[in-house]
Amino acid sequence: MSGFLPLNEVVGLLRVQRHDFLNHLQVIMGFLQLNKPEQALAYLRKISAQLQEAGKVMRLPWPELVAVLLLAEKQAEQDQVDLTIEVAVNMANAKVDGMTLAQSLGQLFKAIFPELLKYPVESRLLRVRLAEEKGGCLVTLVWPAGGESDFSLPVVNVAKQVSGPSIKHVNWDINEGYCYIELLIL
């Protein structure tokens, strides 16, 4: 993984996750100490639901992609971006070069996040969908178009440069106020 994802980023991600875990334990302990077991249970259910959603990403068969998506979640939290990652189906049957998939998505994230910072916080959203298609992985990214600058241009430039023998097509469009990019990786 060295050279692709700097280890300091991965270690930073682990530190954030550890910190979040400890915070959750402290909140639960606080509710219990205040003799509020109902709130502790409600909080535990909420956290369990969040962990189940995160588990879909963690179960992806490509560790490089898992790392890129987790780092994107960390970046989204720092930048106050509403990031949703949807894993449409079990991707275990998709025969994909995980490194190409991770690098392509990582390059697009590096282009999209700085552009989203130009938006008011309430307009910063990014949707990522992973679905199995034709034995490969179809990645769809959706975010608001427009704003103070046409931020689709830098991202489209990156999308044009995303290439590799396993990337079968890259499409982009602006429709109904949203930018779309699709990558089909086989």
C-alpha atoms as a PDB file:
ATOM      1  CA  MET A   1       0.000   0.000   0.000  1.00  0.00           C
ATOM      2  CA  SER A   2       2.945   2.353   0.387  1.00  0.00           C
ATOM      3  CA  GLY A   3       3.128   4.873  -2.419  1.00  0.00           C
ATOM      4  CA  PHE A   4      -0.615   4.702  -3.003  1.00  0.00           C
ATOM      5  CA  LEU A   5      -1.996   5.667   0.399  1.00  0.00           C
ATOM      6  CA  PRO A   6       0.432   7.318   2.782  1.00  0.00           C
ATOM      7  CA  LEU A   7       0.592   5.348   6.003  1.00  0.00           C
ATOM      8  CA  ASN A   8       0.240   8.537   8.040  1.00  0.00           C
ATOM      9  CA  GLU A   9      -3.247   8.993   6.520  1.00  0.00           C
ATOM     10  CA  VAL A  10      -4.233   5.444   7.421  1.00  0.00           C
ATOM     11  CA  VAL A  11      -2.856   5.824  10.956  1.00  0.00           C
ATOM     12  CA  GLY A  12      -4.689   9.158  11.254  1.00  0.00           C
ATOM     13  CA  LEU A  13      -7.900   7.413  10.253  1.00  0.00           C
ATOM     14  CA  LEU A  14      -7.363   4.730  12.904  1.00  0.00           C
ATOM     15  CA  ARG A  15      -6.770   7.434  15.512  1.00  0.00           C
ATOM     16  CA  VAL A  16     -10.021   9.176  14.591  1.00  0.00           C
ATOM     17  CA  GLN A  17     -11.946   5.901  14.758  1.00  0.00           C
ATOM     18  CA  ARG A  18     -10.420   5.085  18.156  1.00  0.00           C
ATOM     19  CA  HIS A  19     -11.317   8.576  19.405  1.00  0.00           C
ATOM     20  CA  ASP A  20     -14.902   8.211  18.142  1.00  0.00           C
ATOM     21  CA  PHE A  21     -15.213   4.792  19.785  1.00  0.00           C
ATOM     22  CA  LEU A  22     -14.038   6.169  23.136  1.00  0.00           C
ATOM     23  CA  ASN A  23     -16.476   9.089  22.823  1.00  0.00           C
ATOM     24  CA  HIS A  24     -19.353   6.665  22.239  1.00  0.00           C
ATOM     25  CA  LEU A  25     -18.369   4.666  25.317  1.00  0.00           C
ATOM     26  CA  GLN A  26     -18.225   7.863  27.385  1.00  0.00           C
ATOM     27  CA  VAL A  27     -21.698   8.931  26.240  1.00  0.00           C
ATOM     28  CA  ILE A  28     -23.148   5.519  27.118  1.00  0.00           C
ATOM     29  CA  MET A  29     -21.338   5.532  30.479  1.00  0.00           C
ATOM     30  CA  GLY A  30     -22.671   9.032  31.170  1.00  0.00           C
ATOM     31  CA  PHE A  31     -26.263   7.970  30.529  1.00  0.00           C
ATOM     32  CA  LEU A  32     -25.811   4.951  32.797  1.00  0.00           C
ATOM     33  CA  GLN A  33     -24.234   7.032  35.571  1.00  0.00           C
ATOM     34  CA  LEU A  34     -27.163   9.449  35.363  1.00  0.00           C
ATOM     35  CA  ASN A  35     -29.462   6.432  35.718  1.00  0.00           C
ATOM     36  CA  LYS A  36     -30.888   6.942  32.209  1.00  0.00           C
ATOM     37  CA  PRO A  37     -30.739   3.427  30.747  1.00  0.00           C
ATOM     38  CA  GLU A  38     -33.396   4.226  28.106  1.00  0.00           C
ATOM     39  CA  GLN A  39     -31.211   6.975  26.622  1.00  0.00           C
ATOM     40  CA  ALA A  40     -28.164   4.695  26.787  1.00  0.00           C
ATOM     41  CA  LEU A  41     -30.074   2.017  24.852  1.00  0.00           C
ATOM     42  CA  ALA A  42     -31.377   4.533  22.302  1.00  0.00           C
ATOM     43  CA  TYR A  43     -27.858   5.857  21.767  1.00  0.00           C
ATOM     44  CA  LEU A  44     -26.508   2.315  21.463  1.00  0.00           C
ATOM     45  CA  ARG A  45     -29.154   1.497  18.824  1.00  0.00           C
ATOM     46  CA  LYS A  46     -28.260   4.651  16.882  1.00  0.00           C
ATOM     47  CA  ILE A  47     -24.550   3.795  16.936  1.00  0.00           C
ATOM     48  CA  SER A  48     -25.292   0.173  15.993  1.00  0.00           C
ATOM     49  CA  ALA A  49     -27.223   1.346  12.919  1.00  0.00           C
ATOM     50  CA  GLN A  50     -24.312   3.578  11.902  1.00  0.00           C
ATOM     51  CA  LEU A  51     -21.876   0.689  12.330  1.00  0.00           C
ATOM     52  CA  GLN A  52     -24.067  -1.569  10.187  1.00  0.00           C
ATOM     53  CA  GLU A  53     -23.943   1.007   7.381  1.00  0.00           C
ATOM     54  CA  ALA A  54     -20.166   1.325   7.767  1.00  0.00           C
ATOM     55  CA  GLY A  55     -19.939  -2.466   7.676  1.00  0.00           C
ATOM     56  CA  LYS A  56     -21.140  -2.478   4.058  1.00  0.00           C
ATOM     57  CA  VAL A  57     -18.047  -0.495   3.113  1.00  0.00           C
ATOM     58  CA  MET A  58     -15.790  -2.621   5.313  1.00  0.00           C
ATOM     59  CA  ARG A  59     -17.018  -5.826   3.619  1.00  0.00           C
ATOM     60  CA  LEU A  60     -16.003  -4.687   0.144  1.00  0.00           C
ATOM     61  CA  PRO A  61     -13.514  -7.193  -1.291  1.00  0.00           C
ATOM     62  CA  TRP A  62     -10.876  -4.554  -2.132  1.00  0.00           C
ATOM     63  CA  PRO A  63      -8.907  -3.268   0.885  1.00  0.00           C
ATOM     64  CA  GLU A  64      -7.504  -0.365  -1.148  1.00  0.00           C
ATOM     65  CA  LEU A  65     -11.026   0.832  -1.921  1.00  0.00           C
ATOM     66  CA  VAL A  66     -12.125   0.419   1.699  1.00  0.00           C
ATOM     67  CA  ALA A  67      -9.220   2.645   2.780  1.00  0.00           C
ATOM     68  CA  VAL A  68     -10.060   5.295   0.142  1.00  0.00           C
ATOM     69  CA  LEU A  69     -13.738   5.350   1.153  1.00  0.00           C
ATOM     70  CA  LEU A  70     -12.952   5.564   4.874  1.00  0.00           C
ATOM     71  CA  LEU A  71     -10.495   8.397   4.226  1.00  0.00           C
ATOM     72  CA  ALA A  72     -13.178  10.147   2.138  1.00  0.00           C
ATOM     73  CA  GLU A  73     -15.584   9.854   5.079  1.00  0.00           C
ATOM     74  CA  LYS A  74     -12.960  11.418   7.337  1.00  0.00           C
ATOM     75  CA  GLN A  75     -12.368  14.239   4.821  1.00  0.00           C
ATOM     76  CA  ALA A  76     -16.116  14.787   4.461  1.00  0.00           C
ATOM     77  CA  GLU A  77     -16.472  15.141   8.211  1.00  0.00           C
ATOM     78  CA  GLN A  78     -13.616  17.663   8.343  1.00  0.00           C
ATOM     79  CA  ASP A  79     -15.028  19.654   5.405  1.00  0.00           C
ATOM     80  CA  GLN A  80     -18.641  19.437   6.621  1.00  0.00           C
ATOM     81  CA  VAL A  81     -19.711  17.545   3.505  1.00  0.00           C
ATOM     82  CA  ASP A  82     -22.799  15.346   3.664  1.00  0.00           C
ATOM     83  CA  LEU A  83     -21.293  12.172   2.173  1.00  0.00           C
ATOM     84  CA  THR A  84     -23.419   9.110   1.509  1.00  0.00           C
ATOM     85  CA  ILE A  85     -21.816   5.889   0.315  1.00  0.00           C
ATOM     86  CA  GLU A  86     -24.228   3.284  -0.989  1.00  0.00           C
ATOM     87  CA  VAL A  87     -23.108  -0.259  -1.693  1.00  0.00           C
ATOM     88  CA  ALA A  88     -25.987  -1.454  -3.865  1.00  0.00           C
ATOM     89  CA  VAL A  89     -25.315  -5.198  -3.740  1.00  0.00           C
ATOM     90  CA  ASN A  90     -22.818  -7.704  -2.476  1.00  0.00           C
ATOM     91  CA  MET A  91     -19.747  -6.890  -4.543  1.00  0.00           C
ATOM     92  CA  ALA A  92     -17.960 -10.179  -3.804  1.00  0.00           C
ATOM     93  CA  ASN A  93     -18.699 -11.510  -7.314  1.00  0.00           C
ATOM     94  CA  ALA A  94     -17.397  -8.445  -9.142  1.00  0.00           C
ATOM     95  CA  LYS A  95     -14.084  -9.184 -10.826  1.00  0.00           C
ATOM     96  CA  VAL A  96     -12.382  -5.817 -10.574  1.00  0.00           C
ATOM     97  CA  ASP A  97      -8.844  -4.545 -10.201  1.00  0.00           C
ATOM     98  CA  GLY A  98      -9.245  -3.067  -6.728  1.00  0.00           C
ATOM     99  CA  MET A  99      -6.167  -0.865  -7.033  1.00  0.00           C
ATOM    100  CA  THR A 100      -7.454   0.782 -10.230  1.00  0.00           C
ATOM    101  CA  LEU A 101     -10.856   1.289  -8.645  1.00  0.00           C
ATOM    102  CA  ALA A 102      -9.352   2.800  -5.489  1.00  0.00           C
ATOM    103  CA  GLN A 103      -6.914   5.055  -7.347  1.00  0.00           C
ATOM    104  CA  SER A 104      -9.600   6.328  -9.724  1.00  0.00           C
ATOM    105  CA  LEU A 105     -12.023   7.101  -6.937  1.00  0.00           C
ATOM    106  CA  GLY A 106      -9.262   8.634  -4.813  1.00  0.00           C
ATOM    107  CA  GLN A 107      -8.299  10.995  -7.657  1.00  0.00           C
ATOM    108  CA  LEU A 108     -11.912  12.061  -8.086  1.00  0.00           C
ATOM    109  CA  PHE A 109     -12.330  12.671  -4.342  1.00  0.00           C
ATOM    110  CA  LYS A 110      -9.198  14.835  -4.346  1.00  0.00           C
ATOM    111  CA  ALA A 111     -10.769  16.959  -7.089  1.00  0.00           C
ATOM    112  CA  ILE A 112     -14.302  17.092  -5.684  1.00  0.00           C
ATOM    113  CA  PHE A 113     -13.677  17.925  -2.010  1.00  0.00           C
ATOM    114  CA  PRO A 114     -11.804  21.223  -2.603  1.00  0.00           C
ATOM    115  CA  GLU A 115     -14.555  22.315  -4.974  1.00  0.00           C
ATOM    116  CA  LEU A 116     -17.270  21.503  -2.434  1.00  0.00           C
ATOM    117  CA  LEU A 117     -15.576  23.890   0.014  1.00  0.00           C
ATOM    118  CA  LYS A 118     -16.655  26.735  -2.293  1.00  0.00           C
ATOM    119  CA  TYR A 119     -20.282  25.940  -1.441  1.00  0.00           C
ATOM    120  CA  PRO A 120     -22.234  27.007   1.644  1.00  0.00           C
ATOM    121  CA  VAL A 121     -22.167  24.215   4.228  1.00  0.00           C
ATOM    122  CA  GLU A 122     -25.826  23.322   3.672  1.00  0.00           C
ATOM    123  CA  SER A 123     -25.129  22.678  -0.048  1.00  0.00           C
ATOM    124  CA  ARG A 124     -22.095  20.434   0.419  1.00  0.00           C
ATOM    125  CA  LEU A 125     -23.222  16.972  -0.506  1.00  0.00           C
ATOM    126  CA  LEU A 126     -21.707  14.041  -2.319  1.00  0.00           C
ATOM    127  CA  ARG A 127     -23.359  10.729  -3.115  1.00  0.00           C
ATOM    128  CA  VAL A 128     -21.278   7.695  -4.060  1.00  0.00           C
ATOM    129  CA  ARG A 129     -22.923   4.517  -5.303  1.00  0.00           C
ATOM    130  CA  LEU A 130     -21.167   1.221  -5.988  1.00  0.00           C
ATOM    131  CA  ALA A 131     -23.059  -1.432  -7.924  1.00  0.00           C
ATOM    132  CA  GLU A 132     -22.119  -4.651  -9.648  1.00  0.00           C
ATOM    133  CA  GLU A 133     -22.613  -4.409 -13.399  1.00  0.00           C
ATOM    134  CA  LYS A 134     -21.455  -6.712 -16.194  1.00  0.00           C
ATOM    135  CA  GLY A 135     -19.234  -8.539 -13.724  1.00  0.00           C
ATOM    136  CA  GLY A 136     -17.497  -5.302 -12.809  1.00  0.00           C
ATOM    137  CA  CYS A 137     -18.147  -2.295 -10.623  1.00  0.00           C
ATOM    138  CA  LEU A 138     -20.175   0.728 -11.684  1.00  0.00           C
ATOM    139  CA  VAL A 139     -19.250   3.746  -9.571  1.00  0.00           C
ATOM    140  CA  THR A 140     -21.578   6.752  -9.669  1.00  0.00           C
ATOM    141  CA  LEU A 141     -20.754  10.081  -8.032  1.00  0.00           C
ATOM    142  CA  VAL A 142     -23.369  12.839  -7.728  1.00  0.00           C
ATOM    143  CA  TRP A 143     -22.932  16.364  -6.323  1.00  0.00           C
ATOM    144  CA  PRO A 144     -24.563  19.796  -6.815  1.00  0.00           C
ATOM    145  CA  ALA A 145     -23.664  21.737  -9.946  1.00  0.00           C
ATOM    146  CA  GLY A 146     -23.064  25.455 -10.045  1.00  0.00           C
ATOM    147  CA  GLY A 147     -22.330  27.621  -7.072  1.00  0.00           C
ATOM    148  CA  GLU A 148     -19.771  30.400  -7.027  1.00  0.00           C
ATOM    149  CA  SER A 149     -17.741  28.652  -9.715  1.00  0.00           C
ATOM    150  CA  ASP A 150     -18.382  25.923 -12.233  1.00  0.00           C
ATOM    151  CA  PHE A 151     -16.745  23.318 -10.075  1.00  0.00           C
ATOM    152  CA  SER A 152     -17.560  20.547 -12.496  1.00  0.00           C
ATOM    153  CA  LEU A 153     -14.683  21.634 -14.754  1.00  0.00           C
ATOM    154  CA  PRO A 154     -11.760  20.584 -12.482  1.00  0.00           C
ATOM    155  CA  VAL A 155     -13.505  17.328 -11.669  1.00  0.00           C
ATOM    156  CA  VAL A 156     -14.258  16.556 -15.310  1.00  0.00           C
ATOM    157  CA  ASN A 157     -10.595  17.207 -16.118  1.00  0.00           C
ATOM    158  CA  VAL A 158      -9.634  14.556 -13.561  1.00  0.00           C
ATOM    159  CA  ALA A 159     -12.321  12.221 -14.915  1.00  0.00           C
ATOM    160  CA  LYS A 160     -10.840  12.592 -18.407  1.00  0.00           C
ATOM    161  CA  GLN A 161      -7.438  11.568 -17.047  1.00  0.00           C
ATOM    162  CA  VAL A 162      -8.722   8.529 -15.149  1.00  0.00           C
ATOM    163  CA  SER A 163      -7.642   5.631 -17.273  1.00  0.00           C
ATOM    164  CA  GLY A 164      -6.381   2.110 -17.165  1.00  0.00           C
ATOM    165  CA  PRO A 165      -6.868  -1.152 -18.994  1.00  0.00           C
ATOM    166  CA  SER A 166      -9.707  -2.187 -16.687  1.00  0.00           C
ATOM    167  CA  ILE A 167     -11.663   1.105 -16.973  1.00  0.00           C
ATOM    168  CA  LYS A 168     -14.243   0.498 -19.674  1.00  0.00           C
ATOM    169  CA  HIS A 169     -15.978   3.853 -19.689  1.00  0.00           C
ATOM    170  CA  VAL A 170     -16.094   7.180 -17.920  1.00  0.00           C
ATOM    171  CA  ASN A 171     -19.208   9.298 -18.429  1.00  0.00           C
ATOM    172  CA  TRP A 172     -20.049  12.685 -16.975  1.00  0.00           C
ATOM    173  CA  ASP A 173     -23.016  14.977 -17.266  1.00  0.00           C
ATOM    174  CA  ILE A 174     -24.758  17.893 -15.597  1.00  0.00           C
ATOM    175  CA  ASN A 175     -28.492  17.338 -15.277  1.00  0.00           C
ATOM    176  CA  GLU A 176     -31.223  18.986 -13.184  1.00  0.00           C
ATOM    177  CA  GLY A 177     -28.709  20.898 -11.067  1.00  0.00           C
ATOM    178  CA  TYR A 178     -26.411  17.954 -10.334  1.00  0.00           C
ATOM    179  CA  CYS A 179     -23.115  16.726 -11.712  1.00  0.00           C
ATOM    180  CA  TYR A 180     -22.779  13.018 -12.404  1.00  0.00           C
ATOM    181  CA  ILE A 181     -19.739  10.888 -13.085  1.00  0.00           C
ATOM    182  CA  GLU A 182     -19.905   7.181 -13.857  1.00  0.00           C
ATOM    183  CA  LEU A 183     -16.976   4.791 -14.034  1.00  0.00           C
ATOM    184  CA  LEU A 184     -17.361   1.208 -15.201  1.00  0.00           C
ATOM    185  CA  ILE A 185     -14.411  -0.840 -14.087  1.00  0.00           C
ATOM    186  CA  LEU A 186     -14.102  -4.453 -15.199  1.00  0.00           C
END
